[in-house]
XYZ file of C-alpha atoms in Angstrom:
345
model
C 15.475 29.850 8.522
C 17.730 28.736 5.660
C 16.832 30.195 2.295
C 17.561 27.080 0.249
C 14.784 25.241 2.061
C 12.274 27.761 0.755
C 13.193 27.519 -2.908
C 11.085 25.065 -4.839
C 12.227 23.206 -7.938
C 10.424 23.850 -11.225
C 7.708 21.381 -12.145
C 8.805 18.717 -14.617
C 5.353 18.903 -16.226
C 5.583 22.579 -17.224
C 2.946 23.466 -19.807
C 4.534 24.765 -23.042
C 3.908 28.448 -23.698
C 2.019 27.715 -26.936
C -0.521 25.651 -24.978
C -1.324 28.407 -22.486
C -4.553 30.301 -23.098
C -3.146 33.820 -23.047
C -4.786 36.980 -24.341
C -3.444 38.218 -27.679
C -1.996 41.274 -25.908
C -0.125 39.245 -23.304
C 1.054 36.740 -25.893
C 2.547 39.536 -28.023
C 4.363 41.084 -25.035
C 5.761 37.721 -23.935
C 6.950 36.919 -27.455
C 8.756 40.264 -27.543
C 10.334 39.467 -24.165
C 11.561 36.085 -25.416
C 13.087 37.644 -28.517
C 14.862 40.289 -26.438
C 16.453 37.589 -24.287
C 17.321 35.522 -27.346
C 19.184 38.479 -28.886
C 20.391 39.929 -25.579
C 24.012 40.448 -26.650
C 23.047 42.222 -29.859
C 20.798 44.646 -27.974
C 23.453 45.297 -25.343
C 25.933 46.392 -28.032
C 23.619 49.320 -28.676
C 23.092 49.851 -24.926
C 19.377 49.196 -25.286
C 17.539 48.168 -22.092
C 16.037 44.697 -22.009
C 12.786 44.118 -20.163
C 13.807 41.667 -17.476
C 11.462 42.631 -14.639
C 7.890 41.514 -15.168
C 4.794 41.724 -13.000
C 1.912 39.321 -13.627
C -1.257 40.417 -11.878
C -4.966 39.709 -11.856
C -7.446 36.969 -11.153
C -6.371 33.924 -9.177
C -6.016 30.647 -11.067
C -5.736 32.279 -14.500
C -2.227 31.169 -15.436
C 0.317 33.460 -13.789
C 2.429 30.669 -12.294
C 2.074 28.524 -15.410
C 3.212 31.485 -17.532
C 6.324 32.028 -15.396
C 7.301 28.369 -15.720
C 6.570 28.360 -19.451
C 8.792 31.425 -20.006
C 11.660 29.719 -18.156
C 11.156 26.652 -20.321
C 11.185 28.704 -23.544
C 14.415 30.445 -22.490
C 15.947 27.145 -21.336
C 16.693 28.738 -17.986
C 16.379 27.210 -14.510
C 13.641 28.734 -12.402
C 13.891 29.678 -8.745
C 10.479 30.022 -7.123
C 9.941 32.047 -3.978
C 6.548 32.190 -2.229
C 6.947 35.475 -0.450
C 4.054 34.973 1.964
C 5.645 31.783 3.314
C 9.167 33.182 3.253
C 9.004 36.138 5.600
C 10.469 35.052 8.918
C 9.156 36.025 12.305
C 12.675 37.446 12.635
C 12.378 40.051 9.918
C 16.078 40.870 9.952
C 16.811 37.278 8.919
C 14.276 37.531 6.107
C 16.196 40.355 4.386
C 19.343 38.220 4.386
C 17.449 35.190 3.087
C 15.896 37.135 0.219
C 19.337 38.544 -0.644
C 20.678 34.977 -0.763
C 17.877 33.944 -3.123
C 18.614 36.845 -5.503
C 22.329 36.010 -5.420
C 21.624 32.349 -6.188
C 19.328 33.247 -9.103
C 21.912 35.622 -10.606
C 24.699 33.046 -10.369
C 22.508 30.620 -12.307
C 21.320 33.306 -14.744
C 17.909 31.946 -13.846
C 14.316 33.054 -13.904
C 13.491 34.247 -10.396
C 9.763 33.857 -9.793
C 8.324 35.598 -6.717
C 4.751 34.603 -5.924
C 2.420 36.460 -3.525
C 4.390 39.623 -4.249
C 1.613 41.721 -2.675
C 2.714 40.402 0.726
C 5.462 42.998 0.736
C 2.798 45.713 0.451
C 1.182 44.787 3.732
C 3.534 46.942 5.797
C 0.583 48.999 7.024
C -0.916 45.899 8.611
C 1.995 45.400 11.008
C 2.125 46.916 14.464
C 4.461 49.813 15.230
C 7.218 47.483 16.471
C 7.415 45.496 13.238
C 6.633 48.244 10.713
C 10.194 49.595 10.814
C 11.635 46.172 10.050
C 9.142 45.678 7.224
C 10.100 49.034 5.712
C 13.757 48.013 5.831
C 12.799 44.766 4.128
C 11.032 46.712 1.361
C 14.134 48.885 0.918
C 16.340 45.780 0.642
C 14.002 44.359 -1.989
C 14.037 47.622 -3.934
C 17.844 47.588 -4.000
C 17.957 43.951 -5.071
C 15.522 44.592 -7.922
C 17.408 47.720 -9.028
C 20.749 45.869 -9.074
C 19.468 42.701 -10.728
C 21.704 41.535 -13.574
C 20.192 41.895 -17.031
C 20.643 38.209 -17.842
C 18.464 37.258 -14.846
C 14.741 37.481 -15.446
C 12.559 38.521 -12.508
C 8.891 37.577 -12.690
C 6.584 38.551 -9.824
C 2.945 37.536 -9.443
C 0.118 38.982 -7.403
C -3.641 38.752 -7.117
C -3.767 42.151 -5.385
C -1.791 44.736 -7.303
C -3.457 47.546 -5.321
C -1.593 46.378 -2.196
C 1.833 46.965 -3.747
C 3.741 50.181 -3.144
C 4.005 52.370 -6.254
C 7.785 52.572 -5.763
C 7.933 48.811 -6.291
C 5.512 48.869 -9.228
C 7.707 51.349 -11.117
C 10.537 48.792 -11.181
C 8.670 46.512 -13.605
C 9.120 47.256 -17.301
C 6.300 44.863 -18.173
C 3.028 44.514 -16.295
C 0.708 41.868 -17.701
C -2.881 41.656 -16.527
C -4.523 38.234 -16.301
C -8.304 38.394 -16.535
C -10.864 35.727 -15.707
C -11.643 33.816 -18.929
C -14.776 34.513 -20.944
C -17.256 31.781 -21.845
C -15.690 31.503 -25.304
C -12.204 31.153 -23.823
C -13.397 28.529 -21.344
C -15.074 26.555 -24.131
C -11.774 26.529 -26.002
C -9.938 25.504 -22.825
C -12.408 22.722 -22.077
C -11.988 21.435 -25.649
C -8.203 21.512 -25.249
C -8.279 19.597 -21.956
C -10.495 16.766 -23.193
C -9.013 16.463 -26.707
C -6.730 13.508 -25.908
C -9.361 11.464 -24.077
C -11.886 9.034 -25.622
C -15.203 10.719 -26.319
C -17.160 8.429 -23.982
C -15.094 9.705 -21.028
C -15.543 13.422 -21.679
C -19.210 13.956 -20.823
C -19.563 16.734 -18.251
C -21.564 19.909 -17.685
C -19.359 22.960 -18.319
C -19.339 25.747 -15.738
C -18.563 29.386 -16.542
C -17.464 32.469 -14.596
C -14.600 30.477 -13.098
C -10.817 30.527 -13.490
C -8.725 28.274 -15.721
C -7.507 26.419 -12.624
C -11.081 25.760 -11.509
C -12.032 24.668 -15.028
C -9.133 22.219 -15.087
C -10.168 20.798 -11.716
C -13.754 20.407 -12.995
C -12.678 18.557 -16.133
C -10.256 16.254 -14.339
C -12.815 15.451 -11.619
C -15.396 14.428 -14.232
C -12.838 12.480 -16.255
C -11.880 10.499 -13.162
C -15.521 9.863 -12.302
C -16.236 8.642 -15.842
C -13.151 6.416 -15.913
C -14.070 4.872 -12.556
C -17.671 4.350 -13.695
C -16.455 2.685 -16.885
C -14.143 0.419 -14.887
C -16.963 -0.497 -12.510
C -19.104 -1.485 -15.498
C -16.340 -3.503 -17.178
C -17.113 -7.206 -17.636
C -15.494 -9.727 -15.332
C -15.804 -13.507 -15.140
C -16.148 -15.173 -11.765
C -16.052 -18.910 -10.999
C -18.150 -20.105 -8.087
C -18.025 -23.571 -6.545
C -19.884 -22.707 -3.342
C -22.415 -20.378 -1.804
C -22.231 -17.731 -4.540
C -24.355 -20.109 -6.597
C -27.220 -19.682 -4.110
C -30.000 -17.307 -5.190
C -30.259 -15.634 -1.776
C -26.494 -14.955 -1.749
C -26.605 -13.515 -5.272
C -29.516 -11.238 -4.405
C -27.785 -10.040 -1.240
C -24.423 -9.507 -2.979
C -25.467 -8.226 -6.429
C -29.144 -7.322 -6.153
C -29.881 -9.670 -9.038
C -29.670 -13.298 -10.107
C -26.759 -14.408 -12.279
C -26.725 -16.633 -15.345
C -23.789 -19.042 -15.309
C -22.315 -21.863 -17.313
C -20.742 -25.066 -16.061
C -16.942 -25.069 -15.753
C -14.174 -27.260 -14.334
C -11.143 -25.880 -12.460
C -8.151 -28.255 -12.750
C -5.405 -28.834 -10.147
C -7.590 -27.916 -7.171
C -9.460 -29.791 -4.475
C -12.039 -28.667 -1.899
C -12.008 -28.549 1.876
C -14.619 -27.258 4.331
C -14.066 -23.964 6.149
C -16.012 -23.039 9.282
C -17.445 -19.536 8.971
C -17.583 -17.276 12.034
C -18.368 -13.963 10.312
C -21.907 -13.099 11.414
C -22.897 -11.195 8.252
C -21.711 -14.028 5.977
C -23.552 -16.601 8.132
C -26.753 -14.530 7.896
C -26.420 -14.261 4.119
C -25.619 -17.914 3.344
C -27.292 -19.715 6.264
C -24.367 -22.161 6.111
C -21.785 -22.605 8.869
C -19.342 -24.431 6.594
C -18.265 -23.150 3.178
C -16.103 -24.997 0.646
C -12.641 -23.554 0.016
C -10.460 -24.438 -2.981
C -6.861 -25.504 -2.351
C -4.323 -25.792 -5.164
C -2.670 -29.210 -5.383
C -1.190 -29.126 -8.922
C -2.377 -32.734 -9.227
C -3.896 -33.432 -12.646
C -6.521 -35.747 -11.152
C -7.876 -33.025 -8.832
C -10.695 -30.875 -10.219
C -13.397 -28.583 -8.863
C -16.745 -28.183 -10.614
C -18.820 -25.033 -10.533
C -20.170 -22.213 -12.675
C -18.631 -19.188 -14.369
C -20.711 -15.999 -14.053
C -20.392 -12.752 -16.001
C -20.438 -9.786 -13.600
C -19.163 -6.204 -13.492
C -16.047 -4.907 -11.743
C -18.291 -3.218 -9.161
C -19.973 -6.563 -8.475
C -16.580 -8.235 -8.224
C -15.671 -5.745 -5.485
C -18.946 -6.662 -3.731
C -17.827 -10.281 -3.871
C -14.508 -9.326 -2.253
C -16.514 -7.861 0.623
C -18.624 -11.029 0.949
C -15.749 -13.519 1.118
C -14.006 -13.901 4.488
C -10.293 -13.270 5.012
C -9.378 -16.963 4.567
C -9.942 -16.554 0.811
C -7.894 -14.703 -1.806
C -8.958 -13.901 -5.358
C -6.791 -15.233 -8.197
C -7.142 -15.456 -11.959
C -7.078 -19.077 -13.148
C -7.367 -20.954 -16.439
C -10.115 -23.561 -16.696
C -10.370 -26.885 -18.509
C -12.150 -25.076 -21.372
C -9.224 -22.679 -21.773
C -11.246 -19.737 -20.411
C -9.957 -17.529 -17.623
C -11.972 -16.364 -14.614
C -11.519 -15.109 -11.091
C -11.776 -17.690 -8.326
C -11.555 -17.433 -4.543
C -9.064 -19.926 -3.121
C -7.305 -20.557 0.190
C -4.714 -17.959 1.140
């Protein structure tokens, strides 16, 4: 297992720190941390310790990973992310070497080293007698790596289960920030922030409380997508028909309603007859032969029919009705109007 394959790159869409919904207490501690790193050299002249080992703990989906990435962004440092639960090899001896390599890489880059699922290392008691010795050695290696971490490298660890972590490990962290599930007031503010850049008609949804920020984000985005799709389905489209779509029974079967159309002429096309073999289309139209438009680019060739106003959803129903010999194209008519028309592929 090669360590570099287990290091993920930082997300390019990192949320800025100022946009994270942090508690006032956590925000103050993080701001102090950023200032200490900004004035690192000045503090070192006085041999003052800089907090560079941080533990983020608490409810899942409440911003721990986003906070780690935002801190790296604020410090203009690369971030090395290690998911500890996925990293531990079945060959535990190899895992200690791999973790050492990750720490070395992070220190060479003067990076932010972010270790997720940090509680995994506290599960030593869950291993059988054969593996428990190896796991204890792994914990000892990790303790040494944390103790010897260079001051200009920031270590951020995250866990949802702080109670599973050995107290000897917990003592290594100068800062321990608790992330709580958001209150109703905080969620209302977060919902307002998420929908602020979208048109009002797209942002109708029923808010849910007693959930995490991640769940709230998923809820908002799901409803936004539903509303956008619904709006697109209802958007007006213009469709030119020269054949069976002008029949009432076909319109009722395809759209569930009758359409009002106006006469139109399509230039540069002529019609041929196409034999239909699709059973469902034959049952709907009761016609074995359907006309099919073929482009000739000859000025004397024209096709007469009607232009109907339909919705995007109804246009998709029309796609399902037409057989594979047709394709839908947007054409300009003699009147100068544009409409969709089904022509020969």
